[in-house]
CSV table of C-alpha atoms in Angstrom, one decimal:
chain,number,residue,atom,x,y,z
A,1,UNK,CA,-13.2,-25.6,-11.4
A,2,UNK,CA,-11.6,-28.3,-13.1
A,3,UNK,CA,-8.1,-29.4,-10.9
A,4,UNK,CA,-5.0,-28.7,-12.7
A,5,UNK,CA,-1.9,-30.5,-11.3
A,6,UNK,CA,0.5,-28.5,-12.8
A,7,UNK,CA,-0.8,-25.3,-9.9
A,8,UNK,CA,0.2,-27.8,-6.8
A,9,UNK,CA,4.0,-28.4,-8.9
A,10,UNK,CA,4.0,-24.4,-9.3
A,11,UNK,CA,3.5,-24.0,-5.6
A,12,UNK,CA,6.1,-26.6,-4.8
A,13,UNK,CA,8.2,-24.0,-6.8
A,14,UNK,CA,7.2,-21.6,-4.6
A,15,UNK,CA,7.6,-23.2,-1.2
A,16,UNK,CA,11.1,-24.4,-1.4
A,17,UNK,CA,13.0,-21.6,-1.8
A,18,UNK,CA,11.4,-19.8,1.1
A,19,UNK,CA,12.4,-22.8,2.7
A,20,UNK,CA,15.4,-23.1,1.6
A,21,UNK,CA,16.3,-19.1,2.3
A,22,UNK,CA,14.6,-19.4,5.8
A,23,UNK,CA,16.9,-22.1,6.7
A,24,UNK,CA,20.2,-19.7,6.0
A,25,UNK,CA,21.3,-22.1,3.3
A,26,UNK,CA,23.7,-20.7,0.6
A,27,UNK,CA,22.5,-20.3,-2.9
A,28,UNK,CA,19.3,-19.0,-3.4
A,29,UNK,CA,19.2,-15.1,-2.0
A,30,UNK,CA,16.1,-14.3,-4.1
A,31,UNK,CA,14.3,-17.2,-2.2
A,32,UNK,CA,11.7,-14.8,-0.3
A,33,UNK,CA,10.0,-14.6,-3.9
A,34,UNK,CA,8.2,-17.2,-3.5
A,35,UNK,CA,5.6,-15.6,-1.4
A,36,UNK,CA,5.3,-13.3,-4.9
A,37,UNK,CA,4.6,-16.9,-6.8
A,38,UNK,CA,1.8,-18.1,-4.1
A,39,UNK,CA,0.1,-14.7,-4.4
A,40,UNK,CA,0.3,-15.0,-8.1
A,41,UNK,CA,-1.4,-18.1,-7.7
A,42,UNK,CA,-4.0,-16.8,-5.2
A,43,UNK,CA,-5.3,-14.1,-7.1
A,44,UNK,CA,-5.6,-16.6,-10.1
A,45,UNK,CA,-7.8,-19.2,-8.0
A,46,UNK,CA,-9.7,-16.7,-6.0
A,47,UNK,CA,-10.8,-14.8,-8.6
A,48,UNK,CA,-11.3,-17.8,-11.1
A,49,UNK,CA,-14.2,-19.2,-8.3
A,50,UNK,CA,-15.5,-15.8,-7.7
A,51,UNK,CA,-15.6,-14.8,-11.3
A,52,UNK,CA,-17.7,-18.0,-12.5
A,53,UNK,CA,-20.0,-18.3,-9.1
A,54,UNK,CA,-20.6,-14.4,-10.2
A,55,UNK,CA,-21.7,-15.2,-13.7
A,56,UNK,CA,-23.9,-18.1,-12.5
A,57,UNK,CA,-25.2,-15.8,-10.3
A,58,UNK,CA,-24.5,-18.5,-6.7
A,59,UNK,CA,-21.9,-16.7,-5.3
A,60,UNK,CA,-21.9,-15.9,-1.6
A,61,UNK,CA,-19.8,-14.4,0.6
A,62,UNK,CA,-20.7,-16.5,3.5
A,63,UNK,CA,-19.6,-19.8,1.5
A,64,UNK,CA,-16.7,-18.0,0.0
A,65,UNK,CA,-15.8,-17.4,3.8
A,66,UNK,CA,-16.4,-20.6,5.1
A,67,UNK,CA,-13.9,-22.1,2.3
A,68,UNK,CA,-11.3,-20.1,3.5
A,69,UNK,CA,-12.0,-20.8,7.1
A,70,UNK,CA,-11.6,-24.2,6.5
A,71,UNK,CA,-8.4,-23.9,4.4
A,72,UNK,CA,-6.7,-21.7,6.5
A,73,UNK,CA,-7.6,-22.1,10.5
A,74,UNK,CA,-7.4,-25.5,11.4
A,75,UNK,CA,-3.8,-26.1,10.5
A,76,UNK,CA,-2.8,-22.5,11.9
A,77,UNK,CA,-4.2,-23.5,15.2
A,78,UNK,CA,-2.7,-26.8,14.8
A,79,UNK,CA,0.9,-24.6,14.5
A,80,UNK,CA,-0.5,-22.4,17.5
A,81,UNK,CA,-1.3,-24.4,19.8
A,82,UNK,CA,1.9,-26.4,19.8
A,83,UNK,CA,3.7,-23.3,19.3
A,84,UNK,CA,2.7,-21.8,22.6
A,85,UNK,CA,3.3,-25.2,24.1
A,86,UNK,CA,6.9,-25.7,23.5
A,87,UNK,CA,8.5,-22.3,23.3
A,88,UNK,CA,8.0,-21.8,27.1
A,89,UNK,CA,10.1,-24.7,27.3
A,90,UNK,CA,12.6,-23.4,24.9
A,91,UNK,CA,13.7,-19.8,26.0
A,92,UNK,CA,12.1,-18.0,29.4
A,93,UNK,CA,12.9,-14.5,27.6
A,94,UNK,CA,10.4,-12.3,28.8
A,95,UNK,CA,11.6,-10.0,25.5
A,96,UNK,CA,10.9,-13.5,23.7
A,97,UNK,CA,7.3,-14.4,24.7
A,98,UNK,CA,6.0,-11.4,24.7
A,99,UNK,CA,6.9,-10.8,21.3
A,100,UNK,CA,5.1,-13.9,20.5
A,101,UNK,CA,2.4,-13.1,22.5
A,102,UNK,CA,1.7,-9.5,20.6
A,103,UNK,CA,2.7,-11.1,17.4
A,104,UNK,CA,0.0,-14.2,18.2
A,105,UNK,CA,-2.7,-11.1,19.0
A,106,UNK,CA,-1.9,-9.5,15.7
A,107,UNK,CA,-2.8,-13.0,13.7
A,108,UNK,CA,-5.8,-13.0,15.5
A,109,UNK,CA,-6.6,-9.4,13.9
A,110,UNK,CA,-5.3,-10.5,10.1
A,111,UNK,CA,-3.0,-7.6,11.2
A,112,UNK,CA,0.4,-9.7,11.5
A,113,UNK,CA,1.4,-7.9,8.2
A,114,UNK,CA,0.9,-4.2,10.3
A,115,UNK,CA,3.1,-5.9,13.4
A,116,UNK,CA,6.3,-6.9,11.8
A,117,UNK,CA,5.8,-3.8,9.9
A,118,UNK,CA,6.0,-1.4,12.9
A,119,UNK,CA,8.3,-4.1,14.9
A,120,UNK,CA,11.0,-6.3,12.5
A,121,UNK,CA,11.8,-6.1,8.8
A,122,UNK,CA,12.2,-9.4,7.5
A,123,UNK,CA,15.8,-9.9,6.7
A,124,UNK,CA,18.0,-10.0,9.7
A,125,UNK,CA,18.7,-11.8,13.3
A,126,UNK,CA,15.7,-10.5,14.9
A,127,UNK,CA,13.5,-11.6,12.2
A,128,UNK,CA,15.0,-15.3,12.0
A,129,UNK,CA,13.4,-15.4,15.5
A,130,UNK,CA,10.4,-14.9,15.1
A,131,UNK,CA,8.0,-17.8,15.2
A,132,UNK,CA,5.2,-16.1,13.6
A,133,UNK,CA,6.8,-14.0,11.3
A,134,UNK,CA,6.0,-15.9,8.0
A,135,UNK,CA,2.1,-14.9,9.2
A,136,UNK,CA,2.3,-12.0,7.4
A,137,UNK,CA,1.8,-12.9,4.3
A,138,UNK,CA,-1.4,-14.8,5.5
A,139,UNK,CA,-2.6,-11.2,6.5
A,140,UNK,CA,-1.9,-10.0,3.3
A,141,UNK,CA,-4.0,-12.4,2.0
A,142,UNK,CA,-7.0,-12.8,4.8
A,143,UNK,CA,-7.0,-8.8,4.0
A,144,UNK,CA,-7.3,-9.5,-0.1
A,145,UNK,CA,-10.2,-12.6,1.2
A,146,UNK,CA,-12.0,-9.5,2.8
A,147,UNK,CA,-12.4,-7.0,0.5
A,148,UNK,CA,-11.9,-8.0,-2.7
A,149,UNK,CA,-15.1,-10.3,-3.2
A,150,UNK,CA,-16.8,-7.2,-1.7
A,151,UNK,CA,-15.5,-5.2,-4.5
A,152,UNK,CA,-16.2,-7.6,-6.9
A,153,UNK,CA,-20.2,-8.0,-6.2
A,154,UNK,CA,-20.2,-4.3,-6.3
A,155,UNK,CA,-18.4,-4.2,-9.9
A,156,UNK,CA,-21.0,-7.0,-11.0
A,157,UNK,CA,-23.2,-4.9,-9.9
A,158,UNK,CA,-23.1,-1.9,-11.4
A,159,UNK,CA,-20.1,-1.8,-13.9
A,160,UNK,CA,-19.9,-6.2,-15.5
A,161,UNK,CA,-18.6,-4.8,-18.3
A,162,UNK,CA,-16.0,-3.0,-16.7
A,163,UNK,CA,-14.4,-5.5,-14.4
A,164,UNK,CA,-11.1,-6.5,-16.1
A,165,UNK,CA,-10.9,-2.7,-16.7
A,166,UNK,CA,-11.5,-2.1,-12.5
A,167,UNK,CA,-8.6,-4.8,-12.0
A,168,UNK,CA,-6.0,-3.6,-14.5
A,169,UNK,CA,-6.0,-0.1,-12.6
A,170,UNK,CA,-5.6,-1.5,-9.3
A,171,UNK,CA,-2.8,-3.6,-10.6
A,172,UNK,CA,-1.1,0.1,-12.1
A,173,UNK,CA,-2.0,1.7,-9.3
A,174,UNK,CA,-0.3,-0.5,-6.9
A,175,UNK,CA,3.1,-1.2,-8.7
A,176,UNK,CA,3.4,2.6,-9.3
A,177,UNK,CA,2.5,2.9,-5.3
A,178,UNK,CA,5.1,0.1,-4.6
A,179,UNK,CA,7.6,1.2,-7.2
A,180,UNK,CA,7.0,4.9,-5.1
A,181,UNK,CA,6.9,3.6,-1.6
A,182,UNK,CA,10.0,1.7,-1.8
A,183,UNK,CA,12.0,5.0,-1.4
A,184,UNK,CA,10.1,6.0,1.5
A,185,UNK,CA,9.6,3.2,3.3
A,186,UNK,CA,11.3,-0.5,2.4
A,187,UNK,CA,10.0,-2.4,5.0
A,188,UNK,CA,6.6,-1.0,4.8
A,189,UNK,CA,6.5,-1.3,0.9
A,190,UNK,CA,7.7,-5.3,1.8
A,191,UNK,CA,4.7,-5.9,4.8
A,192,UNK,CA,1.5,-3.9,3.2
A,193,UNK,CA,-1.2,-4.9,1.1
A,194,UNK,CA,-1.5,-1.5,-1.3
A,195,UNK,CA,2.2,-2.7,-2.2
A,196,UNK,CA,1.5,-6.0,-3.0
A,197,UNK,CA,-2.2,-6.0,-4.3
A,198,UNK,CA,-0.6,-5.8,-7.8
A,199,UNK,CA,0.8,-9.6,-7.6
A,200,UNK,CA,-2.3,-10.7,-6.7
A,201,UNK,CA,-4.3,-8.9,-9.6
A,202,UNK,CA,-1.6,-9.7,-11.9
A,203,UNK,CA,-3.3,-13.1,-11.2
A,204,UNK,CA,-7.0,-12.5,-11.0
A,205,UNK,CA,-6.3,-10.6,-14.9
A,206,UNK,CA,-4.6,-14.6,-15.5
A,207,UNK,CA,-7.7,-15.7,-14.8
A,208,UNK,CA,-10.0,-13.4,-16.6
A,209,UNK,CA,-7.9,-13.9,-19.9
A,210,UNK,CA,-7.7,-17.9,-20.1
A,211,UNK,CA,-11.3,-18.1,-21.0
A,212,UNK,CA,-11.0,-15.6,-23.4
A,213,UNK,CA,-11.1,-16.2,-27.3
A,214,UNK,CA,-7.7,-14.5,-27.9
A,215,UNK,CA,-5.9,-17.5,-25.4
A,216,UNK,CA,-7.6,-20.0,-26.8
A,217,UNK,CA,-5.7,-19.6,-30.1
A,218,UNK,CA,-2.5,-20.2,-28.6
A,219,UNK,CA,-0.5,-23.1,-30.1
A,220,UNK,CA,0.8,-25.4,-28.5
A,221,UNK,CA,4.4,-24.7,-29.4
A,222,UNK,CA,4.0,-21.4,-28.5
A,223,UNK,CA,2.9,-22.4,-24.7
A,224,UNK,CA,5.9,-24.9,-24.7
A,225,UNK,CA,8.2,-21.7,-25.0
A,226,UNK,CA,6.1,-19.3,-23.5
A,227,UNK,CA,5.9,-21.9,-20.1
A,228,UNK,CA,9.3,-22.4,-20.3
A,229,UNK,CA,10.3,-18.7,-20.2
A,230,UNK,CA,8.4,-18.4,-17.2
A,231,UNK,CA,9.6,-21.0,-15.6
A,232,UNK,CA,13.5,-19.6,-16.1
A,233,UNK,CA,12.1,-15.9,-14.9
A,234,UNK,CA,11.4,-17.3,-11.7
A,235,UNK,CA,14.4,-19.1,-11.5
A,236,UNK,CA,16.8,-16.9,-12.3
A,237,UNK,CA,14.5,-14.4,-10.0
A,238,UNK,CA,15.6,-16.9,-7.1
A,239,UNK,CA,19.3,-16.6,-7.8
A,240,UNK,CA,19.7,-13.2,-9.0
A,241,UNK,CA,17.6,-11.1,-6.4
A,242,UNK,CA,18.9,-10.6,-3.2
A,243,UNK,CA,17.8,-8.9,0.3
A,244,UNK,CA,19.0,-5.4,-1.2
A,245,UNK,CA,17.2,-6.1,-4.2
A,246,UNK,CA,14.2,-3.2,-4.5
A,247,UNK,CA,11.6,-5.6,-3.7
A,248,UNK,CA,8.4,-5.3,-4.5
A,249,UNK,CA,9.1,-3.3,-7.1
A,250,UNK,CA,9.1,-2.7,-10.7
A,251,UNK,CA,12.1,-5.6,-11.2
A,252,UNK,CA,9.3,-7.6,-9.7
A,253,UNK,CA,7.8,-7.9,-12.7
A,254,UNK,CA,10.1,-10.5,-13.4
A,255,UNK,CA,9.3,-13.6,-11.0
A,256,UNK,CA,6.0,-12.4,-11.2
A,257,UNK,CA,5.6,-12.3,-15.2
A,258,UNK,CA,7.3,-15.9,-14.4
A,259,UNK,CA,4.4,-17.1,-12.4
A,260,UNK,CA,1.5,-15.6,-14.9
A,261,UNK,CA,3.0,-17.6,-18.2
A,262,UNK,CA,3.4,-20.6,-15.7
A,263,UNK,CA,-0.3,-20.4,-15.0
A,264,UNK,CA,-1.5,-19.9,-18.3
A,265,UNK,CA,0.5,-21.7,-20.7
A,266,UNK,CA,1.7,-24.7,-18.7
A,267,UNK,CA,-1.5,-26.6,-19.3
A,268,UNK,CA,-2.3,-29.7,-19.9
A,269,UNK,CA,-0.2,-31.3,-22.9
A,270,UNK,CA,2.6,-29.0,-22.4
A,271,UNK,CA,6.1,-30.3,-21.6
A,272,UNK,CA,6.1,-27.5,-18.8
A,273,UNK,CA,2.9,-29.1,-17.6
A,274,UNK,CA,4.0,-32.4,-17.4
A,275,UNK,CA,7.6,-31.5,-15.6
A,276,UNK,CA,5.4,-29.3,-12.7
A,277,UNK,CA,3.4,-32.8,-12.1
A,278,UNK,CA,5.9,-34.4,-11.5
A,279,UNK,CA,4.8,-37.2,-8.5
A,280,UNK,CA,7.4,-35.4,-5.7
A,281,UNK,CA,6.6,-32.0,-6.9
A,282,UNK,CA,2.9,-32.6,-6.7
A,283,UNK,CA,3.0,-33.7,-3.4
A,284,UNK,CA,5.1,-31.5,-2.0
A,285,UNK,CA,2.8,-28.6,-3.6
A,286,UNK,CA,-0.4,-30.3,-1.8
A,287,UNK,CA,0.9,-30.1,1.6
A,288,UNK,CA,2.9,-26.7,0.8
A,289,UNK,CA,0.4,-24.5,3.0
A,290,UNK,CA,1.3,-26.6,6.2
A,291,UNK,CA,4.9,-26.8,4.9
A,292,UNK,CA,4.7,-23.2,4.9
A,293,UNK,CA,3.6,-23.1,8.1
A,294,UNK,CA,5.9,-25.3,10.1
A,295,UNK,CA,8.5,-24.2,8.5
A,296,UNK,CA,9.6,-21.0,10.5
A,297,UNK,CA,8.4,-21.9,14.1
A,298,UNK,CA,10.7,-24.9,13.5
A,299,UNK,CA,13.7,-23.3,12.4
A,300,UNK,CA,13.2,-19.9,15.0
A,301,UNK,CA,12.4,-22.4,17.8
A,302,UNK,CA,15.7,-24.0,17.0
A,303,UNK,CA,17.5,-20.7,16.6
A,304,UNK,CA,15.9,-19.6,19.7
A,305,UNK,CA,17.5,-22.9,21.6
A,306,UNK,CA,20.7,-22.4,20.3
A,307,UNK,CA,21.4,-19.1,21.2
A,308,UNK,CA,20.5,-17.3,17.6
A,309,UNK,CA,22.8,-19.4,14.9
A,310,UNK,CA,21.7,-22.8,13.7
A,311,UNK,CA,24.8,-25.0,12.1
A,312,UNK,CA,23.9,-26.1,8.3
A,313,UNK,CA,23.6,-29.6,9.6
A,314,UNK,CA,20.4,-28.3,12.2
A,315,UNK,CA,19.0,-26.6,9.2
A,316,UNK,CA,18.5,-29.4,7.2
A,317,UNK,CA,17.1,-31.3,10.4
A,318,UNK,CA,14.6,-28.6,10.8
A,319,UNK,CA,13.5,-28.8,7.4
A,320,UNK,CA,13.2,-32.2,7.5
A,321,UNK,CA,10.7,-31.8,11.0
A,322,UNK,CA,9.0,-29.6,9.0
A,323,UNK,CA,8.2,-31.3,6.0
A,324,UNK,CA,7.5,-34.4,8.8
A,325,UNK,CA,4.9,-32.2,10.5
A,326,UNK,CA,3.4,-30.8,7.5
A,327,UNK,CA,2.7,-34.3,6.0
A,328,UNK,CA,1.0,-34.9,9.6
A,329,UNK,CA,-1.0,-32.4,9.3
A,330,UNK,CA,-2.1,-32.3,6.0
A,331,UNK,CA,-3.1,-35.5,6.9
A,332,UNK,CA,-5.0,-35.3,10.0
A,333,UNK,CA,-6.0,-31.9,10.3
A,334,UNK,CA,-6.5,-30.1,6.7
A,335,UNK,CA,-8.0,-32.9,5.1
A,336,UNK,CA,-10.5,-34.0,7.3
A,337,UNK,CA,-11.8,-30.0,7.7
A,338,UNK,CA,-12.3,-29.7,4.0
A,339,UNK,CA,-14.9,-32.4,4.1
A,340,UNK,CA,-18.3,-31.1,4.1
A,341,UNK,CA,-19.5,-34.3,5.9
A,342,UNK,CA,-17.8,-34.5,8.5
A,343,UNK,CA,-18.0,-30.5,9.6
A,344,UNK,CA,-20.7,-28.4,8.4
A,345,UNK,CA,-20.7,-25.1,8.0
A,346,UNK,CA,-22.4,-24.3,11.1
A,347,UNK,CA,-19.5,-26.3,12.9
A,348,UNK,CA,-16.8,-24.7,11.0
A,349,UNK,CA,-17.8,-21.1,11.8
A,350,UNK,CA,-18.1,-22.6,15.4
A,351,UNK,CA,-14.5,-23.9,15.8
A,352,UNK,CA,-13.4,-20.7,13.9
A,353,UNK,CA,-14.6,-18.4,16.5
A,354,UNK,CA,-13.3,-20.3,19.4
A,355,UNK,CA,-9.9,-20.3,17.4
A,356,UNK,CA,-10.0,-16.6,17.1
A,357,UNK,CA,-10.7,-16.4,21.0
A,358,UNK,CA,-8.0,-19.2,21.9
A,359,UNK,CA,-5.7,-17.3,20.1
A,360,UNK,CA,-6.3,-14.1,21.8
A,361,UNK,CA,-6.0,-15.5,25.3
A,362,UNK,CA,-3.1,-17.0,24.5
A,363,UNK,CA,-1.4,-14.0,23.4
A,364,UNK,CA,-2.7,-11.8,25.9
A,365,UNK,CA,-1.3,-14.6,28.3
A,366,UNK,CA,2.1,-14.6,26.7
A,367,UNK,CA,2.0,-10.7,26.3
A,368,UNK,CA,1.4,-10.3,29.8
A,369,UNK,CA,4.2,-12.8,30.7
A,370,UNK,CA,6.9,-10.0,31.7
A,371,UNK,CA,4.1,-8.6,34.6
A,372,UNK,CA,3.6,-12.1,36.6
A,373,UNK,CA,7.6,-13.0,35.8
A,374,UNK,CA,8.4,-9.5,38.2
A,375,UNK,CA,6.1,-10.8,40.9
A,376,UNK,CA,7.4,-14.3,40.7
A,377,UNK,CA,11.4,-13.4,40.5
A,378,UNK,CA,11.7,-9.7,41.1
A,379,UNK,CA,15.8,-10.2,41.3
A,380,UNK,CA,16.0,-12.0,38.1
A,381,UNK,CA,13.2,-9.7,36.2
A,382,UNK,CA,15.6,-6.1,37.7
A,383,UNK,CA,18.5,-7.5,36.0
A,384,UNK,CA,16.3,-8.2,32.6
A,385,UNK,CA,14.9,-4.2,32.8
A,386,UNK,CA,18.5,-3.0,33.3
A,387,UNK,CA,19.5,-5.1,29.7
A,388,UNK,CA,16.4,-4.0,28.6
A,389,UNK,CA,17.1,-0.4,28.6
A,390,UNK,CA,20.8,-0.4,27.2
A,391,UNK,CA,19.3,-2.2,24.3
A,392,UNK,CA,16.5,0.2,23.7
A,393,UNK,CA,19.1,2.7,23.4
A,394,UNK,CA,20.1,1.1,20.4
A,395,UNK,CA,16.6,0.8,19.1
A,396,UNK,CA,14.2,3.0,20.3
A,397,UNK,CA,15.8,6.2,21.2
A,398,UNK,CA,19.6,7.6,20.5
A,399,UNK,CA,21.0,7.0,24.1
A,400,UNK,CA,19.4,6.5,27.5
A,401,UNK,CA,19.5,9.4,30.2
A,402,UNK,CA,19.4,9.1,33.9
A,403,UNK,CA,20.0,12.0,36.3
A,404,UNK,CA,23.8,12.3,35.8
A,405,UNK,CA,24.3,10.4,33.4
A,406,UNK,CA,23.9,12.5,30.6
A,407,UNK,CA,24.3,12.5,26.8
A,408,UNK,CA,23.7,15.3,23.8
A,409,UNK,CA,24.7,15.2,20.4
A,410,UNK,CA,26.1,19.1,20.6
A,411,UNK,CA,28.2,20.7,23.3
A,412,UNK,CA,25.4,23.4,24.2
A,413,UNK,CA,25.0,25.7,27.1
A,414,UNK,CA,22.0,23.5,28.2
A,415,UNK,CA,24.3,20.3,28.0
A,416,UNK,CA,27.4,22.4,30.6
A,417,UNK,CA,24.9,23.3,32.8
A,418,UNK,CA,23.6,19.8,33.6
A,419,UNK,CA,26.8,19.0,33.6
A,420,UNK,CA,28.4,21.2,35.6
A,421,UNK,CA,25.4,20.5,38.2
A,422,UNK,CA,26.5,17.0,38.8
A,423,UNK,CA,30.2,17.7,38.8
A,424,UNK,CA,29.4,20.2,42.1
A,425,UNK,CA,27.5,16.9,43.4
A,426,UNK,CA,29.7,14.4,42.2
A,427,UNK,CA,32.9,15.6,41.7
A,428,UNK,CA,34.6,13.4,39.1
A,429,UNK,CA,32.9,12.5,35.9
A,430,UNK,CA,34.0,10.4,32.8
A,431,UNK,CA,32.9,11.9,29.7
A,432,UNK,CA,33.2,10.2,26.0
A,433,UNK,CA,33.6,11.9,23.2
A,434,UNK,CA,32.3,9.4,20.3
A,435,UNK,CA,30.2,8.1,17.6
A,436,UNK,CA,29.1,4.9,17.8
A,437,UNK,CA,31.6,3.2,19.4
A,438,UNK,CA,31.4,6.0,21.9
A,439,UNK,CA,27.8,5.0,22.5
A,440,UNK,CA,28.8,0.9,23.1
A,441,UNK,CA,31.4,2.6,25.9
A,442,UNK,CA,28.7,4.7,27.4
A,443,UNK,CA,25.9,2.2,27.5
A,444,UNK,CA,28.7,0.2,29.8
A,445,UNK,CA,30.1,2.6,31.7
């Protein structure tokens, strides 16, 4: 596929303002939509390669695998590695690494998505540190790598006619889904692939329709404006769009639509074009994927060292590490990978698999962390388990109940006679009458 500069500028677009919103700098609140703009783009490339190796009739799975291995895993485990290295060294919070360990097992399983779903949303303190939480949307996509040329070879198969026609109702389906599930269940409707399958095919129908006779009939001026509009929809989309913002949803249209005419029309010629190829966008957009992920380890590891808040001034420090160790290893480890030469495939299914196996021991390791720390300082690990428990009251069940001390939400005959037990035992009792406040009182009492 012939290289179009103007798609690493786009990305650059897209990087940013994660960046920028990850880093808890003012201004951009919509700045999470540029994980909407890379899986625009995905869905564009993937299904451009797939669709023409289909028609030629050389497409394989195995190759289409082993392109994505090498893209993807060696700068992950790059970020892993050094990862699990320093954050022991950062924080000895059992709660800590073994969140990073279950979180590290759930990006061996593409699953990371499925984690933060049932564990974080991804607005908030507790997601800010989480060193693995922008993973997710790497499971999103590892999912989408899985199935979709699957589904593609079979719609080849038996239904080439129909293809476009197979992709347009996914794409319905799954903005009426998301549009639906956003009302049941926000974070879910943010984390899972049925949600956001739609941004990805709103790409893949990009692709199918620029090598059609109807595009190629475009004028010129007409892509000037019809670029430009997009670019402004994802602009504004970035400014106007904040964490309460349904999202994804039907207003998602919007940096989404942005992305599409972007990837269409911006071509070559095109004042659009020549703006998104611009020297320091370009770059920035060919080392975006390791920019992408650096980015949040940095900045959580940070957060994690300084107690939860990071000062404006540390923000910008850890954006600049990042974009220091992206460059690094865009350099030395992405690069080198994508060469054919220097690995074969045989070697990079190899080192993918001992990856995938590195990962999971480290995880379990880290996981497992809160066993060996109550062998090694049972005093130190008592006091964690007492914290422990008056913050799970606030999380995973309404209070915490121990023989006398007791809590219920009515004053029932159930409730007086427990009470009335431990007054004959204990005598004296302090009782609270409260809501919530009532709740931080009797977690302390």
């Amino acid at each position: 596929m012939q290289y179009r500069s103007e798609i690493d500028g786009l990305r650059a677009v897209a990087v940013l303002p994660v960046l920028w919103l990850h880093a808890d700098l003012p201004g951009l609140p919509g700045g999470f939509l540029g994980v909407d703009v890379f899986f625009v783009i995905s869905g564009f490339l993937i299904t451009s390669i797939i669709n023409r190796e289909l028609c030629e009739k050389r497409f394989s799975v195995i190759t289409f695998y082993e392109r994505r291995a090498r893209r993807i895993l060696p700068a992950l485990a790059c970020v892993v590695i050094v990862t699990s290295m320093i954050i022991p060294w950062v924080t000895l919070s059992p709660k800590v690494l073994g969140s990073y360990g279950e979180s590290l097992l759930a990006v061996t399983a593409f699953v990371s998505n499925l984690y933060f779903w049932q564990t974080t949303g991804y607005f908030g303190t507790t997601s800010e540190l989480s060193v693995l939480l922008h993973t997710w949307s790497l499971a999103v996509e590892e999912q989408y790598y899985v199935l979709f040329p699957l589904l593609a070879l079979l719609i080849f198969k038996y239904a080439r006619p129909y293809f476009a026609h197979f992709l347009i109702g996914i794409a319905l389906f799954s903005l009426g889904y998301a549009q639906w599930y956003q009302s049941v269940d926000p974070i879910g409707n943010f984390y899972l692939l049925p949600s956001r399958a739609w941004e990805l095919m709103a790409g893949a129908l990009a692709s199918l329709y620029i090598n059609t006779a109807n595009y190629s009939r475009v004028a010129a001026n007409t892509k000037n404006v019809l670029s430009l509009i997009g670019l402004v929809l994802i602009l504004a989309s970035y400014a106007l769009f904040t964490p309460a913002t349904a999202h994804p949803s039907m207003l998602t249209l919007i940096p989404v639509s942005g992305a599409v005419l972007l990837l269409l029309f911006a071509t070559t010629g095109t004042t659009m074009a020549a703006m998104l190829s611009m020297p320091v966008l370009l770059f920035i957009g060919i080392t975006s994927y390791s920019l992408y992920l650096w980015h949040q380890p940095v900045l959580a590891l940070l957060r994690i060292y300084h107690d939860g808040e990071l000062t404006h001034l540390f923000s910008i420090l850890g954006i600049v590490l990042s974009f220091i160790l992206s460059i690094a290893s865009w350099r030395w480890i992405e690069t080198p990978f994508r060469n054919k030469q220097r690995f074969s495939s045989t070697r990079i299914f190899k080192y993918s698999g001992t990856c995938l196996l590195g990962f999971s021991c480290l995880g379990l390791l880290f996981y497992s962390n809160v066993t060996w720390r109550s062998v090694i300082e049972p005093e130190n690990m008592a006091r964690y388990q007492q914290l422990a428990t008056a913050y799970s009251s606030h999380t995973r069940q309404p209070m915490v109940s121990e023989p006398c001390k007791l809590w219920s939400s009515v004053l029932d005959p159930e409730f007086t006679r427990k009470f009335e037990k431990c007054a004959q035992q204990h005598q004296q009792a302090v009782f609270i009458l409260g809501g919530s406040h009532g709740m931080d009182l009797y977690n302390a009492v």
